[in-house]
Coordinates of C-alpha atoms in Angstrom, one line a residue:
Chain O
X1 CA -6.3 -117.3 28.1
X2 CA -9.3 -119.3 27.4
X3 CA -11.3 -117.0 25.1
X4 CA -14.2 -119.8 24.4
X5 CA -14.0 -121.6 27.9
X6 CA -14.8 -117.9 29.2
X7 CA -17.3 -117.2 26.9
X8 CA -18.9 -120.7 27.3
X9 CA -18.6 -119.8 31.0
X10 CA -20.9 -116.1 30.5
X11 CA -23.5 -117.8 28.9
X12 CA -23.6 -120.7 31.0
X13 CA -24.0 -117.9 33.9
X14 CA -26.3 -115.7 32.2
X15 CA -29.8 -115.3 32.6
X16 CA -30.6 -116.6 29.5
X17 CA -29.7 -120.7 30.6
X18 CA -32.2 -120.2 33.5
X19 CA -35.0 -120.4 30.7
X20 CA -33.7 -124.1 29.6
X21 CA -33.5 -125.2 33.6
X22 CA -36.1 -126.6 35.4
X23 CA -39.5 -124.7 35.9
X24 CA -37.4 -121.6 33.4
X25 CA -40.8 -121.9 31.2
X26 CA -42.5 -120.5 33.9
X27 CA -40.2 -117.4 33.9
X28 CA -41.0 -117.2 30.7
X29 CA -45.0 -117.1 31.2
X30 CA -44.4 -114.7 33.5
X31 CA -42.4 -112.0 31.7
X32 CA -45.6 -112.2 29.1
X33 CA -47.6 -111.8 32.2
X34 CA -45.5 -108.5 33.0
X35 CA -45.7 -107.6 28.8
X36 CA -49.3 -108.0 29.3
X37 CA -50.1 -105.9 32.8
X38 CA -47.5 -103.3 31.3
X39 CA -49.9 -103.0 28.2
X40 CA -52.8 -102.2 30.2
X41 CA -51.1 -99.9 32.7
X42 CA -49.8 -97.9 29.8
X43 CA -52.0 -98.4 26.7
X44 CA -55.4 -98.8 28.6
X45 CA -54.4 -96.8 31.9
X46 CA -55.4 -99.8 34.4
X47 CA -54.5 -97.8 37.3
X48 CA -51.4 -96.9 35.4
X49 CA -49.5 -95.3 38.7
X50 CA -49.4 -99.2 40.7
X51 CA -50.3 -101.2 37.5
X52 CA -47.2 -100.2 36.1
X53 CA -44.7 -101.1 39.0
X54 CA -46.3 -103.9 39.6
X55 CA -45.7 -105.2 36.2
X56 CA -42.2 -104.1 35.7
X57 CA -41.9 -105.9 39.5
X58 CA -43.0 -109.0 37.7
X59 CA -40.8 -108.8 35.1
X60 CA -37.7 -108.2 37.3
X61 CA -38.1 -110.7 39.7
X62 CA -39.0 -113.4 37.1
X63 CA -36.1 -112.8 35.1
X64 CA -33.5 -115.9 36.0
X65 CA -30.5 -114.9 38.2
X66 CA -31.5 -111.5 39.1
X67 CA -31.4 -112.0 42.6
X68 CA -33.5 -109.2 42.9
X69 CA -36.0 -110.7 45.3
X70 CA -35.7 -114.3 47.0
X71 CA -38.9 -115.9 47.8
X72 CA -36.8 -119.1 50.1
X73 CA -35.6 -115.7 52.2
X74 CA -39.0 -114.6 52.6
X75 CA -40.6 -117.9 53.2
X76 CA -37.6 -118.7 56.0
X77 CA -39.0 -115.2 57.6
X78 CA -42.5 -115.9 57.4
X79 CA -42.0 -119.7 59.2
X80 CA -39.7 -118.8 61.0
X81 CA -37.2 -121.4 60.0
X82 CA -33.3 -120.9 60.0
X83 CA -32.0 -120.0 56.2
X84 CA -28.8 -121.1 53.9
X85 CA -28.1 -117.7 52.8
X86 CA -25.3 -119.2 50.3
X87 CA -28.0 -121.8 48.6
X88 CA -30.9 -119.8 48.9
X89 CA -32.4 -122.3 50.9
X90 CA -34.8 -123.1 53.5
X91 CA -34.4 -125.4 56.1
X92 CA -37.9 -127.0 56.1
X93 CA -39.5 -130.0 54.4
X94 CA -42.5 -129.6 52.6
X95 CA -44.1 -132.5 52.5
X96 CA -43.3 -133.6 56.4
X97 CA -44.3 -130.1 56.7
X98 CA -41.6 -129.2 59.6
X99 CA -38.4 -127.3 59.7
X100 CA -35.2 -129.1 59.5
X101 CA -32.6 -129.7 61.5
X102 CA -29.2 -127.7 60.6
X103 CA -27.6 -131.8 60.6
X104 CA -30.5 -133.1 58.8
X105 CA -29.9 -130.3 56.2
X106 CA -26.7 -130.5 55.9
X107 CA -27.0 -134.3 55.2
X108 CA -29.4 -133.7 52.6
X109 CA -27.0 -131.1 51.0
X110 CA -25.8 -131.9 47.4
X111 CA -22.5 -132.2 47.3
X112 CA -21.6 -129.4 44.4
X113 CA -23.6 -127.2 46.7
X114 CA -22.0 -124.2 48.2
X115 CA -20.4 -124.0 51.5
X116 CA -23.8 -123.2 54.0
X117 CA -23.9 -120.0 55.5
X118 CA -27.0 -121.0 57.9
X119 CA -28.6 -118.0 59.8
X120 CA -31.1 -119.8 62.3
X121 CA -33.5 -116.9 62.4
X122 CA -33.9 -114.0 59.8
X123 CA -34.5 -110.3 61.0
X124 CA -34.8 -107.3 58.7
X125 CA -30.9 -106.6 59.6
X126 CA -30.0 -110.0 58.3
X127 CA -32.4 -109.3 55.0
X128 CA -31.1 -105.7 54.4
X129 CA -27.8 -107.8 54.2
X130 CA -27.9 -110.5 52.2
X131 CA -31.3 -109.7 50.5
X132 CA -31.5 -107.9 46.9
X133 CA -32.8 -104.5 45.8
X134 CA -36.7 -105.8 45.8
X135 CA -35.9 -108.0 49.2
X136 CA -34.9 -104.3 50.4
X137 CA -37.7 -102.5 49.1
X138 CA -39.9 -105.2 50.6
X139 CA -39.2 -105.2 53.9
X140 CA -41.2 -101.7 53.9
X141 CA -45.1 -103.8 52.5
X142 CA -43.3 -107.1 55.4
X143 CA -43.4 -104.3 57.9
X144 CA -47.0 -102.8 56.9
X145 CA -45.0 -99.2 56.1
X146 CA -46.5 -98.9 53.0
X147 CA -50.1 -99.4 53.1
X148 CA -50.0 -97.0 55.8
X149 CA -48.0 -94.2 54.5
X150 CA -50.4 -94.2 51.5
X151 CA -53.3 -93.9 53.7
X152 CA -52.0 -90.7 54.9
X153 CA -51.7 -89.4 51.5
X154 CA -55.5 -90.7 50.9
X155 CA -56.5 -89.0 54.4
X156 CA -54.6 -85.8 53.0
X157 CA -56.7 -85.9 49.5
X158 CA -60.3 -87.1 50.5
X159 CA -62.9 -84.3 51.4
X160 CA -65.0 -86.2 54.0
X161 CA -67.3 -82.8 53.7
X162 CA -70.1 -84.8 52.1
X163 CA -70.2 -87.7 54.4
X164 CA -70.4 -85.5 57.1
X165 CA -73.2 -83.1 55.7
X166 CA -74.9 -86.7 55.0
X167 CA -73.7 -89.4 57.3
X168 CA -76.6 -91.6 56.7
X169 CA -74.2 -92.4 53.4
X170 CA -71.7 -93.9 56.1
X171 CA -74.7 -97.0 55.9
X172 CA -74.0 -97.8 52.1
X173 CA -70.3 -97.8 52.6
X174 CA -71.3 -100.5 55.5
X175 CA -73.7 -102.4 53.2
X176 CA -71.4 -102.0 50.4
X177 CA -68.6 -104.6 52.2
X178 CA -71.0 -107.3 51.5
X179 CA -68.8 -108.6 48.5
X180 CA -65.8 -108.8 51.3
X181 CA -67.7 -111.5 53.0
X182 CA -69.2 -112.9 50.5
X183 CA -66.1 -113.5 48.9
X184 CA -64.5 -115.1 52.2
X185 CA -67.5 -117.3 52.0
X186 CA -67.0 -118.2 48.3
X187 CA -63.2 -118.8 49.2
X188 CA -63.7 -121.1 52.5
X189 CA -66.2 -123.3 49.9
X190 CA -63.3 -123.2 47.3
X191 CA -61.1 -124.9 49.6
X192 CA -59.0 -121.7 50.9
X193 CA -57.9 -121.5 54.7
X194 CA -59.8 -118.9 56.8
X195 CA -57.2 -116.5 57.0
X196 CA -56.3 -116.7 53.3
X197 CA -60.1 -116.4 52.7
X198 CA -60.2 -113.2 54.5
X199 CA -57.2 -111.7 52.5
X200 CA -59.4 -112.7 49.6
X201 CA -62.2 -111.2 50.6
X202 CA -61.0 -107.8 51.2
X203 CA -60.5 -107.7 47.7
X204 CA -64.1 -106.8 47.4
X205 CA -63.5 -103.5 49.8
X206 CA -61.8 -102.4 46.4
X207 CA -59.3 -100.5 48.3
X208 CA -55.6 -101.5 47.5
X209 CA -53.6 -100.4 50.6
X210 CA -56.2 -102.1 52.9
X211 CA -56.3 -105.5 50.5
X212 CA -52.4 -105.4 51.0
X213 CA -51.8 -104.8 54.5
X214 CA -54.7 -107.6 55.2
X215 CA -52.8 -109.6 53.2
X216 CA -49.5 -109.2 54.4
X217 CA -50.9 -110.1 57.9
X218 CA -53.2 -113.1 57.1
X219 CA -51.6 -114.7 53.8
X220 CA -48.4 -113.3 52.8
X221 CA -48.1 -115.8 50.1
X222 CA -50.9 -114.7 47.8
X223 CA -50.2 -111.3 47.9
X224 CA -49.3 -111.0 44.5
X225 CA -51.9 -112.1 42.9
X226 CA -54.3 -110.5 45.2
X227 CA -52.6 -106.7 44.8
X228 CA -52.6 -107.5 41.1
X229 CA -56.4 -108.5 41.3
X230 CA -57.3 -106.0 43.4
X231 CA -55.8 -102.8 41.7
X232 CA -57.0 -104.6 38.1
X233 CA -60.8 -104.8 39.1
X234 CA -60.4 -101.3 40.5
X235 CA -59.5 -100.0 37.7
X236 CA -62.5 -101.9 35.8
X237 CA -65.2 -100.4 37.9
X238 CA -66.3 -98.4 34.8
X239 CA -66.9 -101.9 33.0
X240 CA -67.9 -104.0 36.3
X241 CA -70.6 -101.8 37.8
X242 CA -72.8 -100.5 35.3
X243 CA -74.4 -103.5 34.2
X244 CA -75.2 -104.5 38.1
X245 CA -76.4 -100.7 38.6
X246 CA -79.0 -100.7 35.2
X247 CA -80.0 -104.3 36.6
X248 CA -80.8 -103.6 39.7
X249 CA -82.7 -100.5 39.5
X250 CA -85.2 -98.6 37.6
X251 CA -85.1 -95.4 35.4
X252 CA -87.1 -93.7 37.6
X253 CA -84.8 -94.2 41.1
X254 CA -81.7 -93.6 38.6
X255 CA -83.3 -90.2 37.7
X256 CA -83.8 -89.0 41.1
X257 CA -82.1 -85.6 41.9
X258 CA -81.2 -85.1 45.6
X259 CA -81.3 -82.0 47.1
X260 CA -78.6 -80.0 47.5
X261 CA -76.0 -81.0 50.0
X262 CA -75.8 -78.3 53.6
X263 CA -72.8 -76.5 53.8
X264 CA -69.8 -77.9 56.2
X265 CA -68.3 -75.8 58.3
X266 CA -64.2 -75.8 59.2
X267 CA -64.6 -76.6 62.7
X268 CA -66.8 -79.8 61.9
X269 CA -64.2 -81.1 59.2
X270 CA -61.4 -80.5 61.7
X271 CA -63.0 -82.7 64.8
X272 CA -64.5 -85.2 61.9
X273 CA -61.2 -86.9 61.4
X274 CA -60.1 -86.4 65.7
X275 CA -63.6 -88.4 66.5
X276 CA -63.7 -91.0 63.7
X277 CA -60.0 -92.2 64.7
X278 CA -60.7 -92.1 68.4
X279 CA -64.0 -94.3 67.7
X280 CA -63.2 -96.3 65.1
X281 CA -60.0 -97.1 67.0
X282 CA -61.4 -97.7 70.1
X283 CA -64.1 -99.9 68.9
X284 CA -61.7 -101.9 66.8
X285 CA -58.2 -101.6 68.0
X286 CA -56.5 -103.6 64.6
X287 CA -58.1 -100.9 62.8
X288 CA -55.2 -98.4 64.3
X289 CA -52.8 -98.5 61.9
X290 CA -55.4 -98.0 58.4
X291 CA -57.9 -95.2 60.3
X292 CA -55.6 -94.0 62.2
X293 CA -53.1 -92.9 59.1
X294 CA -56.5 -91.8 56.7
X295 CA -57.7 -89.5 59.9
X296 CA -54.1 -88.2 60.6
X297 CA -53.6 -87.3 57.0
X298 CA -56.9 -85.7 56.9
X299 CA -56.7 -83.4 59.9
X300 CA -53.5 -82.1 58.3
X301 CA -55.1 -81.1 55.1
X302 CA -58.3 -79.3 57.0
X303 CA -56.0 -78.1 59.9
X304 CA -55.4 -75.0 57.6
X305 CA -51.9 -74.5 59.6
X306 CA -50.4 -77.7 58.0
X307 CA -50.5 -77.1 54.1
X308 CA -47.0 -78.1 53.8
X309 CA -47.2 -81.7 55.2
X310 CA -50.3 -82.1 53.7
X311 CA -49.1 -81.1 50.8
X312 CA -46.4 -83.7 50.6
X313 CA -48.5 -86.3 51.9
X314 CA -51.1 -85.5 48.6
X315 CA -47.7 -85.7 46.1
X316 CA -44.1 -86.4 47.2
X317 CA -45.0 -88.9 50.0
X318 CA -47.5 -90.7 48.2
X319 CA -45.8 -91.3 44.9
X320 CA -42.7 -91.9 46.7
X321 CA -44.6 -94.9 48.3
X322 CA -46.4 -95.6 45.4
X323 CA -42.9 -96.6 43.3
X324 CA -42.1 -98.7 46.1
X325 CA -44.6 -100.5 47.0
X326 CA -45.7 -101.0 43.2
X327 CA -42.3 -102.7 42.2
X328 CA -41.7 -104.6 45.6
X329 CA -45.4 -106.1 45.7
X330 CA -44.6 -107.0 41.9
X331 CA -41.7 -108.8 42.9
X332 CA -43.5 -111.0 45.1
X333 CA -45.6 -112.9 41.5
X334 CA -42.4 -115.4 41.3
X335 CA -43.3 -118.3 38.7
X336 CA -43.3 -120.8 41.2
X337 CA -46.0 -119.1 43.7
X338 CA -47.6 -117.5 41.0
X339 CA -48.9 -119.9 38.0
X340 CA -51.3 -122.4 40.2
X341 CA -54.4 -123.1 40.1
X342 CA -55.1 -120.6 43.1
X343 CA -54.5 -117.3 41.2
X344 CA -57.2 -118.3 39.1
X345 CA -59.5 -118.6 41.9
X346 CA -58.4 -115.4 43.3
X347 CA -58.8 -114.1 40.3
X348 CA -62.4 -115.0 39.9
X349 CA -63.2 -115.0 43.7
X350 CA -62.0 -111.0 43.4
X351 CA -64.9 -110.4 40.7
X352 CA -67.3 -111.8 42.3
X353 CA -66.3 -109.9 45.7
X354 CA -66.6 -106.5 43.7
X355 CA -69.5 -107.2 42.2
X356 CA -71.4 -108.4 45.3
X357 CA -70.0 -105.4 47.0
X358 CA -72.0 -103.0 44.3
X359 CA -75.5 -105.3 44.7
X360 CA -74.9 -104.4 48.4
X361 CA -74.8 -100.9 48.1
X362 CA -77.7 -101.1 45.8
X363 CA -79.9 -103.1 47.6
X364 CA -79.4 -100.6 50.4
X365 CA -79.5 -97.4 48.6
X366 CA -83.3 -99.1 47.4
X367 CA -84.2 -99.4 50.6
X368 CA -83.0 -95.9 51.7
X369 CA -84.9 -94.5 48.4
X370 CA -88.4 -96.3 49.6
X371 CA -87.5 -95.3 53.2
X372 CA -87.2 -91.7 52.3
X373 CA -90.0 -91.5 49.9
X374 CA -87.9 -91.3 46.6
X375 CA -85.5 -88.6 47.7
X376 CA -82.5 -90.6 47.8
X377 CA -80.7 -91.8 44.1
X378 CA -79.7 -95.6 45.0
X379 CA -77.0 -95.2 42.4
X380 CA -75.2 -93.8 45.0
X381 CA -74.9 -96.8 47.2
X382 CA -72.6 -98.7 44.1
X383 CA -70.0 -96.2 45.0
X384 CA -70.3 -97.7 48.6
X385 CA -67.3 -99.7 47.4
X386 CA -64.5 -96.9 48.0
X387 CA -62.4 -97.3 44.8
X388 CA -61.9 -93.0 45.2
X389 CA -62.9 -91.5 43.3
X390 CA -63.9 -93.9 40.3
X391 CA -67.0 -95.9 41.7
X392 CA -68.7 -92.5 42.9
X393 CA -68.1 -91.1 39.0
X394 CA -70.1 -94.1 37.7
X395 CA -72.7 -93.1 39.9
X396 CA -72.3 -89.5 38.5
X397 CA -72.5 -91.1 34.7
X398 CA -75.1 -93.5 35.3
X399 CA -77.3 -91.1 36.8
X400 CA -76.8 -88.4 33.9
X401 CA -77.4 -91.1 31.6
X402 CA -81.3 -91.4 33.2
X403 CA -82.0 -87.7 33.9
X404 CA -79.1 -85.2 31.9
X405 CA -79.5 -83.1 34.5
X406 CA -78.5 -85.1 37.5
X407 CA -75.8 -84.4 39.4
X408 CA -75.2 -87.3 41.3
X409 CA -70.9 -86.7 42.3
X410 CA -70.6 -85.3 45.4
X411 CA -74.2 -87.4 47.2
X412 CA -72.2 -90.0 45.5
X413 CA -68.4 -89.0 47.1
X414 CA -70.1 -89.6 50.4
X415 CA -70.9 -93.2 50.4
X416 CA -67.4 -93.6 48.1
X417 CA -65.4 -92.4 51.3
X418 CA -67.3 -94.3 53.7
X419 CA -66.8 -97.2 51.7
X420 CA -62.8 -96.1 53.0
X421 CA -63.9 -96.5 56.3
X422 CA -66.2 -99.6 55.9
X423 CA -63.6 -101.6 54.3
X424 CA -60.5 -100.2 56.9
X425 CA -63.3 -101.9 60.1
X426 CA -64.0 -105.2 57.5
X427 CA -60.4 -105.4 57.2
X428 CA -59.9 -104.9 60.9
X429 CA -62.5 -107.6 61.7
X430 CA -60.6 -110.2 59.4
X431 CA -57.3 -109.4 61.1
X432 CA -59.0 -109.7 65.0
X433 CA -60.5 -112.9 64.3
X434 CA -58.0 -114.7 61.6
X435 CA -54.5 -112.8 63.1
Chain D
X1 CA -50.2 -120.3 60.4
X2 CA -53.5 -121.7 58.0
X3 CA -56.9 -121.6 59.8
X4 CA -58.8 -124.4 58.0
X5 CA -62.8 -124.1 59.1
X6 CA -66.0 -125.9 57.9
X7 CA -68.8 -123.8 55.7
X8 CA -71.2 -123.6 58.9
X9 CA -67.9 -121.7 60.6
X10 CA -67.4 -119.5 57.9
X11 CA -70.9 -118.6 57.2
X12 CA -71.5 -117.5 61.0
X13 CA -67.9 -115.5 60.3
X14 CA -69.4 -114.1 57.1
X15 CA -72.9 -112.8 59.0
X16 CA -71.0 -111.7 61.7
X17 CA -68.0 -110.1 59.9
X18 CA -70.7 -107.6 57.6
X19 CA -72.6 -107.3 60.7
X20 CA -70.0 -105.7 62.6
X21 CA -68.9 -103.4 60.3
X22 CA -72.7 -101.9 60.0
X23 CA -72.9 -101.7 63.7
X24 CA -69.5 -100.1 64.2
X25 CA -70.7 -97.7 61.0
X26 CA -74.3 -97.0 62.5
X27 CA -72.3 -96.2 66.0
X28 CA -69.6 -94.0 64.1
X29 CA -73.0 -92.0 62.5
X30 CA -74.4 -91.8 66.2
X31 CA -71.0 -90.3 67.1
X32 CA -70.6 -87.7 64.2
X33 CA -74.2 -86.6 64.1
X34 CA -74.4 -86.1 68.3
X35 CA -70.9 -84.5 67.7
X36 CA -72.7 -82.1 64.6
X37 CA -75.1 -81.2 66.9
X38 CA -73.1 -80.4 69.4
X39 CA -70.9 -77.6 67.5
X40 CA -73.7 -76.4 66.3
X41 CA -75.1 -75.5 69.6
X42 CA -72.1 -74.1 70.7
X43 CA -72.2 -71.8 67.5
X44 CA -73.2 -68.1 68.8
X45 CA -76.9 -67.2 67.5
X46 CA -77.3 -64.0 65.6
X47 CA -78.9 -61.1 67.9
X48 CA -82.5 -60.7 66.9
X49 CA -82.9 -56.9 66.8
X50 CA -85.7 -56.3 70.4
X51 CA -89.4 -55.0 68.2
X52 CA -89.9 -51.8 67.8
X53 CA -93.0 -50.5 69.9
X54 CA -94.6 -48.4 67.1
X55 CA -95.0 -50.4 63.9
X56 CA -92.4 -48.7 61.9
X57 CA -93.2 -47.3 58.4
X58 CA -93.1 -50.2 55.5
X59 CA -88.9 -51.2 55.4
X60 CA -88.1 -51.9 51.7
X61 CA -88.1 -55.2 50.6
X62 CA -85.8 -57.3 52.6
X63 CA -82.8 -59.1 50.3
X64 CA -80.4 -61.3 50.9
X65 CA -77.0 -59.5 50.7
X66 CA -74.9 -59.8 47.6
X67 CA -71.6 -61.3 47.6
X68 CA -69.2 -59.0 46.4
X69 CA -69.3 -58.7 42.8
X70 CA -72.7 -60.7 42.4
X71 CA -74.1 -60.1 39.4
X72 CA -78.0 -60.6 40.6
X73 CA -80.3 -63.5 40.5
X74 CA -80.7 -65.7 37.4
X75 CA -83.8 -67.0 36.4
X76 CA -84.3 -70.5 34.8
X77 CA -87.2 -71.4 32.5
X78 CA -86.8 -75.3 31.9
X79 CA -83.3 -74.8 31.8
X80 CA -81.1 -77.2 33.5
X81 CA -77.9 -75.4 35.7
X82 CA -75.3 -77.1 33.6
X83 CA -76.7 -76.3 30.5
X84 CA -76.5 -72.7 31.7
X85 CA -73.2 -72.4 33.0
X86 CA -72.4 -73.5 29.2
X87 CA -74.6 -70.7 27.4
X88 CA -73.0 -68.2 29.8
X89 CA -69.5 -69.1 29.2
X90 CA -70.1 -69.2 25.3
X91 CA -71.2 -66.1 25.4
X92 CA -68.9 -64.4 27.4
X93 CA -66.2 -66.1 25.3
X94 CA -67.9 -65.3 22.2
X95 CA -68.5 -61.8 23.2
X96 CA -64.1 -61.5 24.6
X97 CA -66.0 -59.9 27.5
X98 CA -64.9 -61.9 30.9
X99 CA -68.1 -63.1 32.8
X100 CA -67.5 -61.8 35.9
X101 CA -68.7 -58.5 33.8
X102 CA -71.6 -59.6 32.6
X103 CA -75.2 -60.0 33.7
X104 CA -77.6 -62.5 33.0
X105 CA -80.9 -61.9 33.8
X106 CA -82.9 -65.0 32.5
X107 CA -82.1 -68.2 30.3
X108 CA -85.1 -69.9 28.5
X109 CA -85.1 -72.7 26.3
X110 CA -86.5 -72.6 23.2
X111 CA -88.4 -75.6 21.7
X112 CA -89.3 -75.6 18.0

């Protein structure tokens, strides 16, 4: 036996060489990238509950031969082009920018490659097959699963009681999506297609599952780093909106005290979540699959004769989902797609979208304060930007900071859950028109 | 597929885009409050009890009905609500007495 031709062979097949081959530094920058994520999931509690799959996603799908997740698979999917499953290849050339031929393919083939094992046109069967754990666990964000399972749990957990005993908060959820297009704007100017401006965009509607399933549809390739932008800046609302809110508003309009919010009763919060999905759904059909799994999981948690479903909606259901779609949308931040010059404009193109989104809700709640003679705290409309329950708590801080005894949380949860429903019909316009 | 488009495209996309979601919100509040007002018209109104045809004697002072357990109203001199609830629970857990058998009758701040 050949103890050092066998060991020469284990290292020459281990992770470790993929470092030392082409592009391997990349890998590299990327497990730091997963070090770093994991550091602020963990040490700084970014969102810890997504922050931290994502990361460890990172990590695994950037550690050389793996095999965890294949990007070629995915891309084969995505363009529809037929896939060597044995070389991890796609048939397609990138800079004619047309699929290839299986003959011209094979021509091209190396000649120490494999033996091709061409599938002309991938299905989920075919991935489920030859795919890896992450591939797997992806199909469920490729098939918009996710995103909509977590609304449910969202739907099951929100109390749409003081929207409803206020809807004219529903407007600064509206106004507060002006950082989604915005953002699209800024994107388009940045050199970004349409659609991937819209997936951009939606960053600003600070509302992950809504930001992912947009994604998914319009730009599939930049879904990693928009998740990771996404749930980062939501998690830095405390840091990114109170500067805007003292800047754009007096201490007078933040001391304002709102009255007292009228009392809800059963019936309406059952037939709130029944009317909003027929509406909402009817006026914008692409909206179904968001509004239509927030209003589902909200009727079963008012219903009063469905605590158990709601129940695992609010815990089992949602973490469940949460674990996968954490890990498998981490997976997607492969070196190669990653590190480009377009993450970093995502990256700044998401700040800028949340931090438009909070002058609109401002701006509006200042005009709804002068419209109603100083009755209405324009704090309030910051938390226009959904971001449950966080944005509306800066409102509650900010508020107290002005006038101790202002008690600005539940005005403020109204606007916060419209902001839900204001980014689910942005979302829904960017899929109608860019789909 | 990529959709390239020029800035005067995306701009009219942009205005469009935040302006339907403020129409489709200002329709949704239409919606909700007609539906409010709806169940709320459905909702039976108390019986008013038909007046008496000789003024009746002076009735005692009419009150609100207690909940169950109420311990009374609580008057507030230039004392905010939160900082109340605090004094109350100190002092019920200060005097190992559970609140819920004790009564407050006023809280006053003192300035020196």
């Amino acid at each position: 036996m050949d103890i050092l031709g066998t060991l020469k062979g284990l290292w020459m097949d281990s992770g470790f060489m993929g470092f030392f081959a082409s592009g391997g530094w990349k890998s590299l920058i990327m497990i730091v990238v997963a070090l770093v994520l994991l550091y602020l999931g963990i040490k700084k509690k970014f969102e810890p509950l997504l922050l931290v799959g994502i990361a460890f996603g990172t990590l695994l799908t950037n550690l050389p031969g793996a095999g965890l997740y294949h990007m070629a698979m995915w891309d084969a999917y995505v363009y529809e082009c037929p896939y060597d499953a044995a070389n991890e290849a796609i048939l397609y050339d990138v800079e004619e920018e047309r699929a290839l031929t299986v003959e011209e393919y094979l021509a091209r083939l190396p000649e120490d490659a494999q033996e091709p094992e061409i599938i002309e046109k991938l299905s989920f069967t075919d991935i489920a097959h030859i795919g890896g754990l992450l591939d797997i666990l992806y199909i469920g964000v490729k098939a918009g699963i996710y995103p909509c399972l977590i609304f449910i749990g969202v739907g099951a957990m929100t109390d749409f009681g003081p929207l409803i005993a206020n809807p004219k908060s529903f407007f600064l959820g509206a106004a507060a999506q002006f950082g989604v297009f915005f953002a699209f704007f800024g994107a388009v100017l940045l050199g970004f297609a349409g659609n991937q401006a819209a997936a951009i965009g939606i960053i600003g509607g600070a509302d992950g599952p809504t930001a992912i399933l947009t994604c998914m549809l319009l730009a599939p390739a930049l879904l990693g780093p928009i998740a990771i932008a996404a749930y980062s800046y939501m998690a830095l609302i405390p840091m990114i909106q109170p500067p805007i809110m003292r800047a754009l508003t007096t201490k007078k309009e933040r001391a304002v005290k709102m009255e007292q919010l009228r009392e809800v009763s059963k019936t309406e919060k059952i037939v709130f979540p029944i009317v909003v999905a027929g509406f909402v759904i009817l006026l914008l059909p692409s909206t179904a699959p968001l509004i239509g799994c927030l209003m589902f999981g909200n009727l079963l948690r008012e219903t009063g004769v469905t605590e158990r479903l709601s129940d695992v909606a609010q815990n089992a259901l949602m973490n469940i989902v949460t674990l996968f779609l954490g890990i498998s949308v981490g997976a997607t931040t492969v070196a190669a797609r990653f590190l480009t010059l377009n993450t970093l404009k995502i990256v700044l193109l998401g700040l800028i979208a949340f931090g438009f989104s909070t002058v609109g809700g401002l701006l509006v709640g200042k005009l709804m304060y002068k419209l109603s003679g100083g009755k209405i705290n324009p704090l309030i409309g910051a938390a226009g930007v959904s971001a449950v329950p966080m944005a509306a708590r800066v409102a509650q801080v900010e508020g107290q900071k002005a006038n101790p005894s202002n008690f600005l949380l539940m005005h403020a949860m109204g606007p916060n859950v419209a902001g839900v429903i204001g980014s689910a019909i942005a979302a829904g316009f960017l899929i109608k028109v860019f789909g | 597929m990529d959709v390239k488009m020029n800035i005067g495209e995306a701009l009219i996309d942009a205005v469009m885009g935040w302006a339907v979601v403020f129409l489709g919100i200002a329709l949704l509040v239409l919606v909700v409050v007609l539906a409010g007002k709806l169940m709320s018209a459905k909702k039976p109104v108390p019986a008013v009890p038909a007046p008496a045809s000789a003024p009746a004697p002076a009735a005692p002072q009419a009150q609100t009905p207690r909940a169950p357990g109420a311990a009374g109203e609580l008057k507030l001199y230039d004392t905010p609500e939160r900082d109340a609830a605090m004094v109350m629970a100190i002092v019920a857990d200060e005097l190992k007495i559970p609140i819920n058998e004790l009564r407050f009758i006023s809280i006053r701040e003192v300035r020196k």
